[in-house]
Short mmCIF file of C-alpha atoms in Angstrom, two decimals:
data_model
loop_
_atom_site.label_atom_id
_atom_site.label_comp_id
_atom_site.label_asym_id
_atom_site.label_seq_id
_atom_site.Cartn_x
_atom_site.Cartn_y
_atom_site.Cartn_z
CA UNK A 32 0.00 0.00 0.00
CA UNK A 33 2.84 2.41 0.81
CA UNK A 34 4.47 1.62 -2.54
CA UNK A 35 1.28 2.62 -4.34
CA UNK A 36 1.02 5.77 -2.22
CA UNK A 37 4.60 6.78 -2.97
CA UNK A 38 4.06 6.09 -6.67
CA UNK A 39 0.95 8.26 -6.92
CA UNK A 40 2.52 11.01 -4.82
CA UNK A 41 5.45 11.01 -7.25
CA UNK A 42 3.04 11.13 -10.20
CA UNK A 43 1.14 14.01 -8.60
CA UNK A 44 4.35 15.98 -8.10
CA UNK A 45 5.33 15.34 -11.73
CA UNK A 46 1.93 16.51 -13.03
CA UNK A 47 2.01 19.69 -10.94
CA UNK A 48 5.59 20.42 -12.02
CA UNK A 49 4.78 19.92 -15.70
CA UNK A 50 1.73 22.17 -15.34
CA UNK A 51 3.83 24.93 -13.78
CA UNK A 52 6.52 24.53 -16.45
CA UNK A 53 3.85 24.83 -19.17
CA UNK A 54 2.50 28.04 -17.65
CA UNK A 55 6.03 29.46 -17.41
CA UNK A 56 6.75 28.60 -21.06
CA UNK A 57 3.48 30.25 -22.13
CA UNK A 58 4.48 33.39 -20.21
CA UNK A 59 7.87 33.42 -21.98
CA UNK A 60 6.21 32.95 -25.39
CA UNK A 61 3.85 35.81 -24.51
CA UNK A 62 6.82 38.15 -24.15
CA UNK A 63 8.18 37.27 -27.61
CA UNK A 64 4.86 37.56 -29.47
CA UNK A 65 3.78 40.67 -27.61
CA UNK A 66 3.21 43.80 -29.77
CA UNK A 67 4.91 45.82 -27.04
CA UNK A 68 8.39 47.04 -27.92
CA UNK A 69 11.36 47.84 -25.75
CA UNK A 70 11.60 51.35 -27.19
CA UNK A 71 8.01 52.28 -26.29
CA UNK A 72 7.43 50.24 -23.09
CA UNK A 73 10.81 49.54 -21.44
CA UNK A 74 9.46 49.66 -17.88
CA UNK A 75 6.55 47.25 -18.49
CA UNK A 76 8.65 44.75 -20.44
CA UNK A 77 11.41 44.90 -17.79
CA UNK A 78 8.82 44.25 -15.09
CA UNK A 79 7.38 41.27 -16.97
CA UNK A 80 10.87 39.84 -17.57
CA UNK A 81 11.61 40.21 -13.86
CA UNK A 82 8.37 38.36 -13.04
CA UNK A 83 9.26 35.53 -15.45
CA UNK A 84 12.72 35.23 -13.88
CA UNK A 85 11.11 35.13 -10.42
CA UNK A 86 8.63 32.48 -11.62
CA UNK A 87 11.55 30.42 -12.93
CA UNK A 88 13.37 30.65 -9.57
CA UNK A 89 10.23 29.71 -7.59
CA UNK A 90 9.58 26.76 -9.92
CA UNK A 91 13.19 25.56 -9.64
CA UNK A 92 13.07 25.68 -5.83
CA UNK A 93 9.74 23.81 -5.82
CA UNK A 94 11.15 21.06 -8.05
CA UNK A 95 14.30 20.70 -5.93
CA UNK A 96 12.80 21.00 -2.43
CA UNK A 97 9.15 20.00 -3.03
CA UNK A 98 7.83 22.52 -0.50
CA UNK A 99 4.41 24.16 -0.76
CA UNK A 100 5.88 27.55 0.16
CA UNK A 101 7.56 27.87 -3.24
CA UNK A 102 4.37 26.76 -4.95
CA UNK A 103 2.47 29.55 -3.19
CA UNK A 104 5.12 32.09 -4.25
CA UNK A 105 4.78 30.84 -7.83
CA UNK A 106 0.99 31.37 -7.71
CA UNK A 107 1.30 34.91 -6.30
CA UNK A 108 3.89 35.89 -8.93
CA UNK A 109 1.72 34.41 -11.69
CA UNK A 110 -1.26 36.48 -10.50
CA UNK A 111 0.88 39.63 -10.59
CA UNK A 112 1.95 38.65 -14.12
CA UNK A 113 -1.72 38.36 -15.17
CA UNK A 114 -2.34 41.84 -13.72
CA UNK A 115 0.55 43.26 -15.74
CA UNK A 116 -0.87 41.70 -18.90
CA UNK A 117 -4.29 43.17 -18.10
CA UNK A 118 -2.74 46.63 -17.79
CA UNK A 119 -0.65 46.16 -20.94
CA UNK A 120 -3.62 45.28 -23.17
CA UNK A 121 -6.51 47.59 -22.19
CA UNK A 122 -8.57 46.72 -25.26
CA UNK A 123 -8.38 42.93 -24.81
CA UNK A 124 -11.31 41.66 -22.74
CA UNK A 125 -9.84 38.16 -22.51
CA UNK A 126 -7.17 39.44 -20.08
CA UNK A 127 -9.93 40.37 -17.63
CA UNK A 128 -11.34 36.82 -18.00
CA UNK A 129 -7.91 35.29 -17.30
CA UNK A 130 -7.50 37.48 -14.23
CA UNK A 131 -11.01 36.55 -13.03
CA UNK A 132 -10.29 32.81 -13.19
CA UNK A 133 -6.78 33.14 -11.69
CA UNK A 134 -7.91 31.35 -8.45
CA UNK A 135 -8.38 28.16 -10.47
CA UNK A 136 -4.57 27.82 -10.65
CA UNK A 137 -4.12 27.24 -6.87
CA UNK A 138 -7.18 24.94 -6.91
CA UNK A 139 -5.48 22.74 -9.49
CA UNK A 140 -2.17 22.94 -7.61
CA UNK A 141 -3.91 22.01 -4.30
CA UNK A 142 -2.59 25.13 -2.58
CA UNK A 143 -4.97 26.43 0.09
CA UNK A 144 -2.91 29.49 1.05
CA UNK A 145 -2.39 30.43 -2.58
CA UNK A 146 -6.13 30.22 -3.24
CA UNK A 147 -7.08 32.43 -0.31
CA UNK A 148 -4.48 35.05 -1.31
CA UNK A 149 -5.49 35.18 -5.00
CA UNK A 150 -9.25 34.99 -4.33
CA UNK A 151 -9.03 37.73 -1.67
CA UNK A 152 -7.05 39.92 -4.06
CA UNK A 153 -9.64 39.44 -6.81
CA UNK A 154 -12.67 40.05 -4.58
CA UNK A 155 -11.20 43.24 -3.09
CA UNK A 156 -9.37 44.84 -6.00
CA UNK A 157 -11.28 43.49 -9.04
CA UNK A 158 -14.59 45.35 -8.55
CA UNK A 159 -12.73 48.34 -7.03
CA UNK A 160 -10.56 48.70 -10.15
CA UNK A 161 -13.57 48.40 -12.46
CA UNK A 162 -15.32 51.14 -10.47
CA UNK A 163 -12.17 53.29 -10.65
CA UNK A 164 -12.03 52.88 -14.44
CA UNK A 165 -15.69 53.80 -14.88
CA UNK A 166 -15.35 57.01 -12.86
CA UNK A 167 -12.00 58.37 -14.05
CA UNK A 168 -10.24 59.16 -17.29
CA UNK A 169 -9.31 55.47 -17.62
CA UNK A 170 -12.75 54.79 -19.11
CA UNK A 171 -11.44 56.07 -22.43
CA UNK A 172 -8.73 53.39 -22.33
CA UNK A 173 -10.80 50.47 -20.97
CA UNK A 174 -13.95 51.16 -22.97
CA UNK A 175 -15.39 47.64 -22.72
CA UNK A 176 -15.28 47.89 -18.91
CA UNK A 177 -16.67 51.41 -18.67
CA UNK A 178 -19.65 50.57 -20.92
CA UNK A 179 -21.23 48.35 -18.22
CA UNK A 180 -19.17 48.78 -15.07
CA UNK A 181 -21.86 47.40 -12.75
CA UNK A 182 -22.51 44.31 -14.88
CA UNK A 183 -18.78 43.61 -15.26
CA UNK A 184 -18.29 43.94 -11.47
CA UNK A 185 -21.16 41.54 -10.77
CA UNK A 186 -19.85 39.02 -13.32
CA UNK A 187 -16.37 39.27 -11.82
CA UNK A 188 -17.67 38.61 -8.30
CA UNK A 189 -19.91 35.74 -9.51
CA UNK A 190 -16.86 34.03 -11.02
CA UNK A 191 -15.05 34.34 -7.66
CA UNK A 192 -18.05 32.82 -5.82
CA UNK A 193 -18.19 29.89 -8.26
CA UNK A 194 -14.45 29.28 -7.82
CA UNK A 195 -14.85 29.58 -4.03
CA UNK A 196 -17.43 26.78 -3.95
CA UNK A 197 -15.29 24.77 -6.37
CA UNK A 198 -12.39 25.11 -3.95
CA UNK A 199 -14.50 24.09 -0.93
CA UNK A 200 -15.88 21.05 -2.78
CA UNK A 201 -12.41 19.98 -3.94
CA UNK A 202 -10.89 20.50 -0.50
CA UNK A 203 -13.72 18.55 1.15
CA UNK A 204 -13.25 15.69 -1.32
CA UNK A 205 -9.54 15.51 -0.54
CA UNK A 206 -10.18 15.48 3.21
CA UNK A 207 -12.84 12.78 2.79
CA UNK A 208 -10.42 10.57 0.87
CA UNK A 209 -7.68 11.15 3.47
CA UNK A 210 -10.07 10.30 6.34
CA UNK A 211 -11.27 7.18 4.51
CA UNK A 212 -7.75 5.88 3.95
CA UNK A 213 -6.81 6.66 7.57
CA UNK A 214 -9.81 4.69 8.87
CA UNK A 215 -9.10 1.88 6.40
CA UNK A 216 -5.50 1.64 7.59
CA UNK A 217 -6.64 1.61 11.22
CA UNK A 218 -9.16 -1.15 10.45
CA UNK A 219 -6.37 -3.23 8.90
CA UNK A 220 -4.21 -2.69 11.97
CA UNK A 221 -7.07 -3.73 14.25
CA UNK A 222 -7.61 -6.83 12.16
CA UNK A 223 -3.91 -7.69 12.50
CA UNK A 224 -4.21 -7.26 16.25
CA UNK A 225 -7.23 -9.56 16.28
CA UNK A 226 -5.24 -12.35 14.65
CA UNK A 227 -2.32 -11.76 16.97
CA UNK A 228 -4.56 -11.74 20.04
CA UNK A 229 -6.06 -15.11 19.18
CA UNK A 230 -2.56 -16.58 19.23
CA UNK A 231 -1.55 -14.74 22.41
CA UNK A 232 -4.60 -15.98 24.30
CA UNK A 233 -3.68 -19.62 23.77
CA UNK A 234 0.10 -19.55 23.58
CA UNK A 235 0.94 -17.08 26.36
CA UNK A 236 -1.92 -16.81 28.82
CA UNK A 237 -1.89 -20.46 29.88
CA UNK A 238 1.84 -20.64 30.81
CA UNK A 239 1.58 -17.25 32.56
CA UNK A 240 -1.28 -18.59 34.69
CA UNK A 241 0.84 -21.60 35.65
CA UNK A 242 3.87 -19.44 36.52
CA UNK A 243 1.68 -17.05 38.50
CA UNK A 244 0.15 -19.94 40.44
CA UNK A 245 3.56 -21.29 41.50
CA UNK A 246 4.74 -17.77 42.38
CA UNK A 247 1.72 -17.32 44.64
CA UNK A 248 2.56 -20.62 46.35
CA UNK A 249 6.13 -19.46 46.87
CA UNK A 250 4.88 -16.20 48.36
CA UNK A 251 3.01 -18.17 51.04
CA UNK A 252 6.13 -20.18 51.94
CA UNK A 253 7.11 -19.19 55.49
CA UNK A 254 10.69 -20.36 54.94
CA UNK A 255 11.45 -17.56 52.48
CA UNK A 256 13.47 -14.60 53.70
CA UNK A 257 12.42 -11.01 53.21
CA UNK A 258 14.68 -10.61 50.19
CA UNK A 259 13.26 -13.70 48.49
CA UNK A 260 9.71 -12.52 49.20
CA UNK A 261 10.51 -9.21 47.49
CA UNK A 262 11.71 -11.17 44.46
CA UNK A 263 8.47 -13.16 44.37
CA UNK A 264 6.41 -10.00 44.79
CA UNK A 265 8.20 -8.42 41.82
CA UNK A 266 7.48 -11.53 39.75
CA UNK A 267 3.76 -11.35 40.60
CA UNK A 268 3.60 -7.63 39.81
CA UNK A 269 5.14 -8.15 36.39
CA UNK A 270 2.87 -11.12 35.69
CA UNK A 271 -0.18 -9.02 36.61
CA UNK A 272 1.02 -6.30 34.24
CA UNK A 273 1.49 -8.87 31.48
CA UNK A 274 -2.04 -10.18 32.03
CA UNK A 275 -3.40 -6.63 31.68
CA UNK A 276 -1.65 -6.27 28.32
CA UNK A 277 -3.09 -9.57 27.10
CA UNK A 278 -6.56 -8.56 28.32
CA UNK A 279 -6.34 -5.35 26.28
CA UNK A 280 -5.43 -7.31 23.15
CA UNK A 281 -8.26 -9.78 23.66
CA UNK A 282 -10.79 -7.01 24.40
CA UNK A 283 -10.01 -5.46 21.02
CA UNK A 284 -9.91 -8.71 19.10
CA UNK A 285 -12.57 -10.99 20.51
CA UNK A 286 -16.27 -10.08 20.36
CA UNK A 287 -17.58 -10.11 23.91
CA UNK A 288 -20.97 -11.42 25.00
CA UNK A 289 -22.53 -8.03 25.68
CA UNK A 290 -25.26 -7.23 28.14
CA UNK A 291 -26.59 -3.96 26.77
CA UNK A 292 -28.95 -2.29 29.18
CA UNK A 293 -30.20 1.11 30.29
CA UNK A 294 -27.52 2.60 32.54
CA UNK A 295 -27.68 5.64 34.79
CA UNK A 296 -24.42 7.26 33.70
CA UNK A 297 -23.56 9.17 36.87
CA UNK A 298 -23.98 6.08 39.02
CA UNK A 299 -21.40 4.24 36.91
CA UNK A 300 -19.02 7.22 36.97
CA UNK A 301 -19.29 7.33 40.77
CA UNK A 302 -18.52 3.60 40.99
CA UNK A 303 -15.42 3.96 38.81
CA UNK A 304 -14.26 7.03 40.78
CA UNK A 305 -14.62 5.08 44.04
CA UNK A 306 -12.73 2.17 42.48
CA UNK A 307 -9.80 4.36 41.40
CA UNK A 308 -9.77 6.62 44.46
CA UNK A 309 -7.19 4.54 46.32
CA UNK A 310 -4.97 4.33 43.23
CA UNK A 311 -5.17 8.11 42.77
CA UNK A 312 -4.47 8.84 46.43
CA UNK A 313 -1.35 6.69 46.29
CA UNK A 314 -0.11 9.13 43.62
CA UNK A 315 -1.31 12.08 45.80
CA UNK A 316 -3.97 12.93 43.19
CA UNK A 317 -7.53 13.98 44.02
CA UNK A 318 -10.61 13.08 41.96
CA UNK A 319 -13.31 15.76 41.76
CA UNK A 320 -16.81 14.98 40.44
CA UNK A 321 -19.48 17.32 39.08
CA UNK A 322 -22.38 15.13 37.92
CA UNK A 323 -25.85 16.03 36.70
CA UNK A 324 -28.69 13.72 37.69
CA UNK A 325 -30.74 11.37 35.56
CA UNK A 326 -28.57 10.81 32.48
CA UNK A 327 -29.43 7.47 30.91
CA UNK A 328 -27.65 5.65 28.08
CA UNK A 329 -27.84 2.14 26.62
CA UNK A 330 -24.51 0.39 26.93
CA UNK A 331 -22.79 -2.63 28.39
CA UNK A 332 -21.75 -1.70 31.94
CA UNK A 333 -18.48 -3.60 31.76
CA UNK A 334 -17.44 -1.82 28.55
CA UNK A 335 -18.39 1.59 29.96
CA UNK A 336 -16.34 0.83 33.05
CA UNK A 337 -13.42 -0.26 30.85
CA UNK A 338 -13.45 3.05 28.98
CA UNK A 339 -13.70 5.20 32.12
CA UNK A 340 -11.03 3.27 34.02
CA UNK A 341 -8.60 3.46 31.11
CA UNK A 342 -8.95 7.21 30.51
CA UNK A 343 -9.05 8.22 34.20
CA UNK A 344 -6.07 5.99 34.99
CA UNK A 345 -4.11 7.53 32.10
CA UNK A 346 -4.94 10.98 33.45
CA UNK A 347 -3.78 10.13 36.96
CA UNK A 348 -0.52 8.65 35.64
CA UNK A 349 0.19 11.78 33.57
CA UNK A 350 0.05 14.15 36.56
CA UNK A 351 2.45 15.15 39.28
CA UNK A 352 1.47 14.93 42.94
CA UNK A 353 -1.08 17.30 44.53
CA UNK A 354 -3.11 17.87 41.37
CA UNK A 355 -6.78 17.18 40.60
CA UNK A 356 -8.51 15.15 37.91
CA UNK A 357 -11.94 16.63 37.18
CA UNK A 358 -14.85 14.49 35.92
CA UNK A 359 -18.05 16.17 34.73
CA UNK A 360 -21.22 14.93 33.08
CA UNK A 361 -24.05 16.73 31.30
CA UNK A 362 -26.53 16.53 28.42
CA UNK A 363 -25.74 18.21 25.10
CA UNK A 364 -28.75 17.97 22.83
CA UNK A 365 -29.50 14.27 22.36
CA UNK A 366 -26.08 13.21 23.62
CA UNK A 367 -24.62 12.54 27.05
CA UNK A 368 -21.17 14.04 27.58
CA UNK A 369 -18.54 12.92 30.05
CA UNK A 370 -15.47 15.16 30.37
CA UNK A 371 -12.33 13.91 32.09
CA UNK A 372 -9.76 16.68 32.59
CA UNK A 373 -6.29 16.25 34.02
CA UNK A 374 -3.48 18.66 34.86
CA UNK A 375 -0.79 16.48 33.36
CA UNK A 376 1.99 16.97 30.85
CA UNK A 377 -0.42 17.51 27.95
CA UNK A 378 0.09 16.64 24.28
CA UNK A 379 0.84 18.36 21.01
CA UNK A 380 -1.72 18.54 18.21
CA UNK A 381 0.19 15.86 16.29
CA UNK A 382 0.15 13.51 19.30
CA UNK A 383 -3.59 14.05 19.83
CA UNK A 384 -4.26 13.11 16.20
CA UNK A 385 -2.47 9.78 16.74
CA UNK A 386 -4.55 8.78 19.77
CA UNK A 387 -6.55 5.61 19.22
CA UNK A 388 -4.06 4.29 16.68
CA UNK A 389 -3.01 0.73 17.57
CA UNK A 390 0.42 0.49 19.22
CA UNK A 391 0.70 4.27 19.65
CA UNK A 392 1.51 5.17 23.25
CA UNK A 393 3.18 8.06 25.07
CA UNK A 394 3.77 6.06 28.22
CA UNK A 395 7.11 4.39 28.85
CA UNK A 396 5.52 0.98 29.31
CA UNK A 397 2.36 1.59 27.30
CA UNK A 398 1.18 -0.84 24.62
CA UNK A 399 -0.96 1.59 22.65
CA UNK A 400 -3.93 -0.78 22.90
CA UNK A 401 -5.93 0.65 25.82
CA UNK A 402 -7.14 3.79 24.05
CA UNK A 403 -7.70 1.83 20.85
CA UNK A 404 -10.13 -0.33 22.81
CA UNK A 405 -11.83 2.80 24.23
CA UNK A 406 -12.34 4.34 20.80
CA UNK A 407 -13.61 1.04 19.44
CA UNK A 408 -16.16 0.66 22.25
CA UNK A 409 -17.51 4.22 22.04
CA UNK A 410 -17.78 4.11 18.23
CA UNK A 411 -19.66 0.83 18.52
CA UNK A 412 -22.41 2.65 20.43
CA UNK A 413 -22.42 5.49 17.84
CA UNK A 414 -20.59 7.83 20.18
CA UNK A 415 -17.49 9.97 19.81
CA UNK A 416 -14.35 10.79 21.75
CA UNK A 417 -12.89 14.28 21.40
CA UNK A 418 -9.56 15.33 22.89
CA UNK A 419 -8.25 18.79 23.71
CA UNK A 420 -4.74 19.13 25.05
CA UNK A 421 -1.99 21.66 25.61
CA UNK A 422 1.58 20.74 26.52
CA UNK A 423 2.36 21.64 30.11
CA UNK A 424 -1.30 22.43 30.91
CA UNK A 425 -3.24 19.18 30.66
CA UNK A 426 -5.70 17.14 28.63
CA UNK A 427 -9.48 16.88 28.44
CA UNK A 428 -11.25 13.81 27.05
CA UNK A 429 -14.88 14.40 26.07
CA UNK A 430 -16.90 11.19 25.64
CA UNK A 431 -20.23 11.48 23.82
CA UNK A 432 -22.90 8.76 23.95
CA UNK A 433 -26.48 8.85 22.62
CA UNK A 434 -29.09 9.43 25.32
CA UNK A 435 -31.61 6.69 25.99
CA UNK A 436 -35.09 7.88 25.02
#
C-alpha cells in the first residue's frame, strides 16, 4: 500500500511540475509575441521579464525542495503577471477573463494558502478597479469595462463565488479521501491485532497462569526470607502487568458477550471514581466529580467501566502529585457528555491526532492498545471521543454517547 502511495505522490508531483513549467513557457512565449516594444514600453517589459525570472526561480526551488511555500510564491507571482498583462492590453477583454479565473490555478495545484491570497485579491481589487475605471479618465482606455461597469463587477464577483465553492468542494473531497484511507489503515491494523490476540490468548496466557500460580505458592512459603519474598512479589507484579496487556489485546480482538442495558451514567461514573480513588491517592492525586442527575444511556456496563477506568487511569498517571482530575457529566442535545480533565503533561496537536491508533503510546511501558479499545467501544455505540490538550497544561477527554429515550 505504501508503494502505491509513494508512486501516486510522485506522479502528482510530476503533473504539478509539468503544469507549472507549461505556464512558465506560455508566459515566456507571450513576451516574444507581444506587440509591445522595448523602445516604447521599457518599464513594463522589464517588469514582466523580472516576473518571469522570479517564476523560474520559484519553480526551480519547488522542483528541488518539493515545499508548498515555493508553490504559493509561484501562484502569487503568476497572478501579478496576469495583472501586468491586463494593464498592458486595455482593449483585450480576454485578459480580464484570465484574471477573473486566476484562483483556479491554486485549486489545481492544491494550494490552500495560494487560493485564499489570490481569491481575496480578486474580490477586493477586481470590482474596485472596475469602479475606478468607470469614474475616471481610464474609461477612455478600458472602454469595454466602462460601458457596463456594474454588470462587469457583478460578473467578476460571480466568477469568484463559483471558484470559491469549487475550492470548498475539492478540498472537502480531498479530506474525505484522506479520512477514509486513515480509517481503512486503522481497520487493517485492528484486524492484524485480532489475529495476533487469538494466538496470544492460547500460547501465552496459559503458561503465565501456571507461573503465576507457583509464584503465589512461593509467596506463602514461610521459609522464604524477606529478600526472596521481594523477588516473588516483583514476579507477581510483572505477571499481573502482562495479564493486563493480554486482556487489552483480547478485548479489542474478541467479540464479547454483551449485556446492553439502560444505565444511569452518573452512578457508573461514581462507581469507577470510588474504584480508582485509592490508586489516585497513592499518587497524591484527588478526583473531583461534578455530575448532573438522571442521564441514561444504553450500553454494556463492563465496557463503559473499561473506557472510564482506562482514561481516568491515564490521566492520573500523567500528573504530578497534589493535582486534581476533574470528571463532569451533562446533556448536550440528544447526547450525554462525560469530560475527564487532568493537569498532566499535555500533548501536542500531532500527538492528539495519533490517539486511538493501535500500538501508539506516550507512556514508557504503554502498549498503545488501551485507548484503541476505548475508541472502538464508544464508536460501537455510535458515540465519539474528542480530545483537547496543551503541553504543560493538561488534557481533556470528552466522551459522547447517545441518550436513551
